[in-house]
């Protein structure tokens, strides 16, 4: 016999963890970095260590849903996920509110903000960029698929002076290059300026491509 279950939604307060490298109060530029599925803030910041500059701050909000990832019988690591398909509408609202508060509290209004999403963080970053009123200087999507609810017109309103940057490894088996190229073709056909960066590698942040985005400057 199937039970009739009535689901009710409650709004609750909880703690969120944000990893920061540098001092936002003295930054000339801030990168908002959104990790992939099963990662934590420290993991994605370690991958972006090549972007450190004396006048740049790296900020990595950590997704709110943590879980154990099995490594072996004797050792378990912890990862986090931004959303699942379960109760997705509410999860997206919570995610947006979380990022809005993190940016409002940690990024001065006058400081240029660059958004980098990796894997699952691509959909997180793209959705936030097209909804926020905060000006975004650049959106870089690493090894991830663009969500279909984010349109070329949405992105054109946000990316005024920069193309949309899509980065993918030639040997990425989780998000194949063909998937990213299809996103580029779809968005480009709708009039969005899109630049695809390919590298020889798998599902990761490539150091050489990262160096291109990071540019010159004094390292801390």
mmCIF file of C-alpha atoms in Angstrom:
data_model
loop_
_atom_site.group_PDB
_atom_site.id
_atom_site.type_symbol
_atom_site.label_atom_id
_atom_site.label_comp_id
_atom_site.label_asym_id
_atom_site.label_seq_id
_atom_site.Cartn_x
_atom_site.Cartn_y
_atom_site.Cartn_z
ATOM 1 C CA UNK A 1 0.000 0.000 0.000
ATOM 2 C CA UNK A 2 1.372 3.434 -0.945
ATOM 3 C CA UNK A 3 1.248 6.202 1.636
ATOM 4 C CA UNK A 4 0.021 9.691 0.862
ATOM 5 C CA UNK A 5 2.904 11.936 1.923
ATOM 6 C CA UNK A 6 2.460 15.671 2.239
ATOM 7 C CA UNK A 7 5.815 17.474 1.880
ATOM 8 C CA UNK A 8 6.132 20.919 3.415
ATOM 9 C CA UNK A 9 9.034 23.285 2.923
ATOM 10 C CA UNK A 10 10.720 25.033 5.852
ATOM 11 C CA UNK A 11 13.317 27.785 5.690
ATOM 12 C CA UNK A 12 16.059 27.230 8.278
ATOM 13 C CA UNK A 13 19.347 28.903 9.198
ATOM 14 C CA UNK A 14 22.605 26.987 8.948
ATOM 15 C CA UNK A 15 26.331 27.567 8.765
ATOM 16 C CA UNK A 16 28.132 27.784 5.426
ATOM 17 C CA UNK A 17 31.897 27.560 4.956
ATOM 18 C CA UNK A 18 33.807 29.803 2.542
ATOM 19 C CA UNK A 19 37.515 29.388 1.789
ATOM 20 C CA UNK A 20 39.430 32.627 1.193
ATOM 21 C CA UNK A 21 42.984 33.227 -0.031
ATOM 22 C CA UNK A 22 43.998 36.857 0.462
ATOM 23 C CA UNK A 23 42.339 39.928 1.976
ATOM 24 C CA UNK A 24 39.181 41.164 0.188
ATOM 25 C CA UNK A 25 39.541 44.600 1.821
ATOM 26 C CA UNK A 26 42.744 45.315 -0.113
ATOM 27 C CA UNK A 27 42.043 43.366 -3.308
ATOM 28 C CA UNK A 28 42.174 44.864 -6.785
ATOM 29 C CA UNK A 29 40.333 41.815 -8.150
ATOM 30 C CA UNK A 30 38.333 38.904 -6.726
ATOM 31 C CA UNK A 31 37.797 35.453 -8.216
ATOM 32 C CA UNK A 32 34.676 33.601 -7.084
ATOM 33 C CA UNK A 33 35.534 29.908 -7.533
ATOM 34 C CA UNK A 34 32.805 27.259 -7.478
ATOM 35 C CA UNK A 35 33.946 23.671 -6.972
ATOM 36 C CA UNK A 36 32.747 20.493 -8.622
ATOM 37 C CA UNK A 37 30.757 17.550 -7.303
ATOM 38 C CA UNK A 38 32.458 15.713 -4.468
ATOM 39 C CA UNK A 39 34.989 18.474 -3.799
ATOM 40 C CA UNK A 40 35.472 20.898 -0.908
ATOM 41 C CA UNK A 41 36.648 24.502 -0.840
ATOM 42 C CA UNK A 42 40.255 23.618 -0.027
ATOM 43 C CA UNK A 43 40.427 21.191 -2.928
ATOM 44 C CA UNK A 44 39.368 23.655 -5.606
ATOM 45 C CA UNK A 45 41.509 26.438 -4.124
ATOM 46 C CA UNK A 46 44.518 24.128 -4.333
ATOM 47 C CA UNK A 47 43.796 23.618 -8.043
ATOM 48 C CA UNK A 48 43.691 27.409 -8.491
ATOM 49 C CA UNK A 49 46.904 28.113 -6.610
ATOM 50 C CA UNK A 50 48.556 29.229 -9.871
ATOM 51 C CA UNK A 51 46.163 32.194 -9.992
ATOM 52 C CA UNK A 52 47.419 33.707 -6.742
ATOM 53 C CA UNK A 53 48.593 37.288 -7.076
ATOM 54 C CA UNK A 54 49.414 39.867 -4.430
ATOM 55 C CA UNK A 55 46.406 41.988 -5.442
ATOM 56 C CA UNK A 56 43.951 39.162 -6.173
ATOM 57 C CA UNK A 57 41.694 37.333 -3.724
ATOM 58 C CA UNK A 58 40.339 33.833 -4.322
ATOM 59 C CA UNK A 59 37.007 33.016 -2.662
ATOM 60 C CA UNK A 60 35.537 29.509 -2.742
ATOM 61 C CA UNK A 61 32.111 28.976 -1.164
ATOM 62 C CA UNK A 62 31.589 25.363 -0.191
ATOM 63 C CA UNK A 63 28.372 23.595 -1.214
ATOM 64 C CA UNK A 64 25.994 22.931 1.652
ATOM 65 C CA UNK A 65 25.376 19.209 1.130
ATOM 66 C CA UNK A 66 28.371 17.193 2.358
ATOM 67 C CA UNK A 67 28.769 13.436 2.174
ATOM 68 C CA UNK A 68 31.385 10.732 2.621
ATOM 69 C CA UNK A 69 33.164 9.536 -0.493
ATOM 70 C CA UNK A 70 34.530 6.010 -0.261
ATOM 71 C CA UNK A 71 38.276 5.722 -0.868
ATOM 72 C CA UNK A 72 38.900 2.396 0.825
ATOM 73 C CA UNK A 73 37.571 0.213 3.620
ATOM 74 C CA UNK A 74 39.639 2.092 6.182
ATOM 75 C CA UNK A 75 39.555 5.687 4.948
ATOM 76 C CA UNK A 76 36.699 7.935 3.860
ATOM 77 C CA UNK A 77 37.041 11.440 2.446
ATOM 78 C CA UNK A 78 34.378 14.132 2.529
ATOM 79 C CA UNK A 79 32.934 15.878 -0.508
ATOM 80 C CA UNK A 80 30.037 18.221 -1.167
ATOM 81 C CA UNK A 81 27.338 18.706 -3.787
ATOM 82 C CA UNK A 82 25.553 21.880 -4.850
ATOM 83 C CA UNK A 83 22.256 20.343 -5.947
ATOM 84 C CA UNK A 84 20.491 17.169 -6.974
ATOM 85 C CA UNK A 85 17.266 16.752 -8.928
ATOM 86 C CA UNK A 86 15.378 16.209 -5.649
ATOM 87 C CA UNK A 87 13.486 19.377 -4.617
ATOM 88 C CA UNK A 88 15.594 21.224 -7.178
ATOM 89 C CA UNK A 89 13.663 24.489 -7.255
ATOM 90 C CA UNK A 90 14.192 25.081 -3.531
ATOM 91 C CA UNK A 91 17.830 23.987 -3.715
ATOM 92 C CA UNK A 92 18.467 26.523 -6.486
ATOM 93 C CA UNK A 93 16.872 29.290 -4.437
ATOM 94 C CA UNK A 94 18.984 28.387 -1.390
ATOM 95 C CA UNK A 95 22.100 28.248 -3.565
ATOM 96 C CA UNK A 96 21.422 31.672 -5.086
ATOM 97 C CA UNK A 97 20.732 33.276 -1.703
ATOM 98 C CA UNK A 98 23.917 31.753 -0.283
ATOM 99 C CA UNK A 99 26.114 33.111 -3.083
ATOM 100 C CA UNK A 100 24.417 36.506 -2.944
ATOM 101 C CA UNK A 101 25.231 36.824 0.734
ATOM 102 C CA UNK A 102 28.773 35.542 0.349
ATOM 103 C CA UNK A 103 29.550 38.061 -2.379
ATOM 104 C CA UNK A 104 27.785 40.930 -0.598
ATOM 105 C CA UNK A 105 29.726 40.335 2.612
ATOM 106 C CA UNK A 106 33.141 39.436 1.174
ATOM 107 C CA UNK A 107 33.537 41.316 -2.123
ATOM 108 C CA UNK A 108 33.642 45.137 -2.101
ATOM 109 C CA UNK A 109 31.277 46.649 -4.676
ATOM 110 C CA UNK A 110 33.967 48.462 -6.645
ATOM 111 C CA UNK A 111 36.242 45.432 -7.036
ATOM 112 C CA UNK A 112 36.059 43.532 -10.371
ATOM 113 C CA UNK A 113 34.577 40.073 -9.880
ATOM 114 C CA UNK A 114 35.566 37.067 -12.007
ATOM 115 C CA UNK A 115 33.515 33.870 -11.723
ATOM 116 C CA UNK A 116 35.137 30.470 -12.310
ATOM 117 C CA UNK A 117 33.025 27.321 -12.151
ATOM 118 C CA UNK A 118 34.434 23.805 -12.379
ATOM 119 C CA UNK A 119 32.298 20.801 -13.414
ATOM 120 C CA UNK A 120 29.099 20.995 -11.321
ATOM 121 C CA UNK A 121 30.181 24.523 -10.414
ATOM 122 C CA UNK A 122 29.633 25.602 -14.032
ATOM 123 C CA UNK A 123 25.854 25.459 -13.699
ATOM 124 C CA UNK A 124 26.101 27.106 -10.274
ATOM 125 C CA UNK A 125 28.188 29.994 -11.576
ATOM 126 C CA UNK A 126 26.185 30.522 -14.760
ATOM 127 C CA UNK A 127 22.847 30.554 -12.961
ATOM 128 C CA UNK A 128 24.107 32.970 -10.345
ATOM 129 C CA UNK A 129 25.625 35.325 -12.931
ATOM 130 C CA UNK A 130 22.394 35.728 -14.889
ATOM 131 C CA UNK A 131 20.319 36.409 -11.766
ATOM 132 C CA UNK A 132 22.520 38.629 -9.634
ATOM 133 C CA UNK A 133 22.553 42.402 -9.892
ATOM 134 C CA UNK A 134 26.272 42.362 -9.147
ATOM 135 C CA UNK A 135 28.416 43.199 -12.172
ATOM 136 C CA UNK A 136 30.511 40.250 -13.393
ATOM 137 C CA UNK A 137 33.731 40.990 -15.262
ATOM 138 C CA UNK A 138 34.319 37.466 -16.601
ATOM 139 C CA UNK A 139 32.710 34.016 -16.528
ATOM 140 C CA UNK A 140 34.944 30.979 -17.057
ATOM 141 C CA UNK A 141 33.359 27.521 -17.266
ATOM 142 C CA UNK A 142 35.822 24.681 -16.676
ATOM 143 C CA UNK A 143 34.893 21.126 -17.680
ATOM 144 C CA UNK A 144 31.167 21.576 -17.297
ATOM 145 C CA UNK A 145 27.958 21.770 -19.312
ATOM 146 C CA UNK A 146 25.910 24.945 -19.553
ATOM 147 C CA UNK A 147 22.422 24.437 -18.066
ATOM 148 C CA UNK A 148 19.648 24.756 -20.626
ATOM 149 C CA UNK A 149 17.754 27.294 -18.503
ATOM 150 C CA UNK A 150 20.637 29.771 -19.002
ATOM 151 C CA UNK A 151 20.180 31.300 -22.445
ATOM 152 C CA UNK A 152 22.430 33.272 -24.760
ATOM 153 C CA UNK A 153 20.309 36.373 -24.170
ATOM 154 C CA UNK A 154 20.752 35.963 -20.397
ATOM 155 C CA UNK A 155 24.526 35.762 -20.792
ATOM 156 C CA UNK A 156 24.710 38.668 -23.241
ATOM 157 C CA UNK A 157 23.196 40.938 -20.608
ATOM 158 C CA UNK A 158 25.939 39.914 -18.175
ATOM 159 C CA UNK A 159 29.047 39.557 -20.345
ATOM 160 C CA UNK A 160 29.326 43.004 -21.880
ATOM 161 C CA UNK A 161 33.090 43.299 -22.395
ATOM 162 C CA UNK A 162 34.221 39.647 -22.358
ATOM 163 C CA UNK A 163 33.304 36.481 -24.234
ATOM 164 C CA UNK A 164 31.995 33.468 -22.395
ATOM 165 C CA UNK A 165 35.004 31.234 -21.785
ATOM 166 C CA UNK A 166 34.508 27.458 -22.008
ATOM 167 C CA UNK A 167 37.460 25.237 -21.069
ATOM 168 C CA UNK A 168 37.666 21.475 -21.616
ATOM 169 C CA UNK A 169 40.307 18.779 -21.797
ATOM 170 C CA UNK A 170 40.648 16.704 -24.960
ATOM 171 C CA UNK A 171 40.571 13.543 -22.820
ATOM 172 C CA UNK A 172 37.771 14.513 -20.445
ATOM 173 C CA UNK A 173 35.472 11.498 -20.095
ATOM 174 C CA UNK A 174 33.061 13.057 -17.591
ATOM 175 C CA UNK A 175 32.204 16.096 -19.710
ATOM 176 C CA UNK A 176 33.405 15.234 -23.221
ATOM 177 C CA UNK A 177 34.718 18.003 -25.477
ATOM 178 C CA UNK A 178 31.827 17.367 -27.877
ATOM 179 C CA UNK A 179 29.381 18.405 -25.124
ATOM 180 C CA UNK A 180 31.202 21.682 -24.535
ATOM 181 C CA UNK A 181 31.556 22.344 -28.260
ATOM 182 C CA UNK A 182 27.802 21.786 -28.630
ATOM 183 C CA UNK A 183 27.159 24.420 -25.936
ATOM 184 C CA UNK A 184 29.495 26.804 -27.748
ATOM 185 C CA UNK A 185 27.724 26.237 -31.059
ATOM 186 C CA UNK A 186 24.256 26.669 -29.560
ATOM 187 C CA UNK A 187 25.111 29.857 -27.709
ATOM 188 C CA UNK A 188 27.221 31.251 -30.538
ATOM 189 C CA UNK A 189 24.411 30.710 -33.035
ATOM 190 C CA UNK A 190 22.201 32.828 -30.771
ATOM 191 C CA UNK A 191 24.651 35.717 -30.962
ATOM 192 C CA UNK A 192 26.804 35.222 -27.858
ATOM 193 C CA UNK A 193 30.559 35.725 -28.115
ATOM 194 C CA UNK A 194 32.025 32.385 -26.999
ATOM 195 C CA UNK A 195 35.661 31.298 -26.781
ATOM 196 C CA UNK A 196 36.537 27.622 -26.337
ATOM 197 C CA UNK A 197 39.873 26.682 -24.745
ATOM 198 C CA UNK A 198 41.047 23.096 -25.338
ATOM 199 C CA UNK A 199 43.971 21.423 -23.602
ATOM 200 C CA UNK A 200 45.586 17.995 -23.562
ATOM 201 C CA UNK A 201 44.187 16.434 -20.414
ATOM 202 C CA UNK A 202 41.195 15.108 -18.539
ATOM 203 C CA UNK A 203 38.642 16.384 -16.039
ATOM 204 C CA UNK A 204 40.668 19.019 -14.272
ATOM 205 C CA UNK A 205 41.831 22.640 -14.181
ATOM 206 C CA UNK A 206 44.751 22.959 -16.572
ATOM 207 C CA UNK A 207 47.707 24.958 -15.239
ATOM 208 C CA UNK A 208 48.684 26.477 -18.584
ATOM 209 C CA UNK A 209 45.159 27.688 -19.369
ATOM 210 C CA UNK A 210 44.805 28.967 -15.807
ATOM 211 C CA UNK A 211 48.010 30.964 -16.256
ATOM 212 C CA UNK A 212 46.499 32.662 -19.305
ATOM 213 C CA UNK A 213 43.527 33.847 -17.281
ATOM 214 C CA UNK A 214 45.674 34.773 -14.270
ATOM 215 C CA UNK A 215 48.027 36.989 -16.257
ATOM 216 C CA UNK A 216 51.170 38.665 -14.974
ATOM 217 C CA UNK A 217 51.555 40.133 -11.544
ATOM 218 C CA UNK A 218 53.373 39.800 -8.253
ATOM 219 C CA UNK A 219 52.915 36.437 -6.607
ATOM 220 C CA UNK A 220 52.401 36.421 -2.847
#
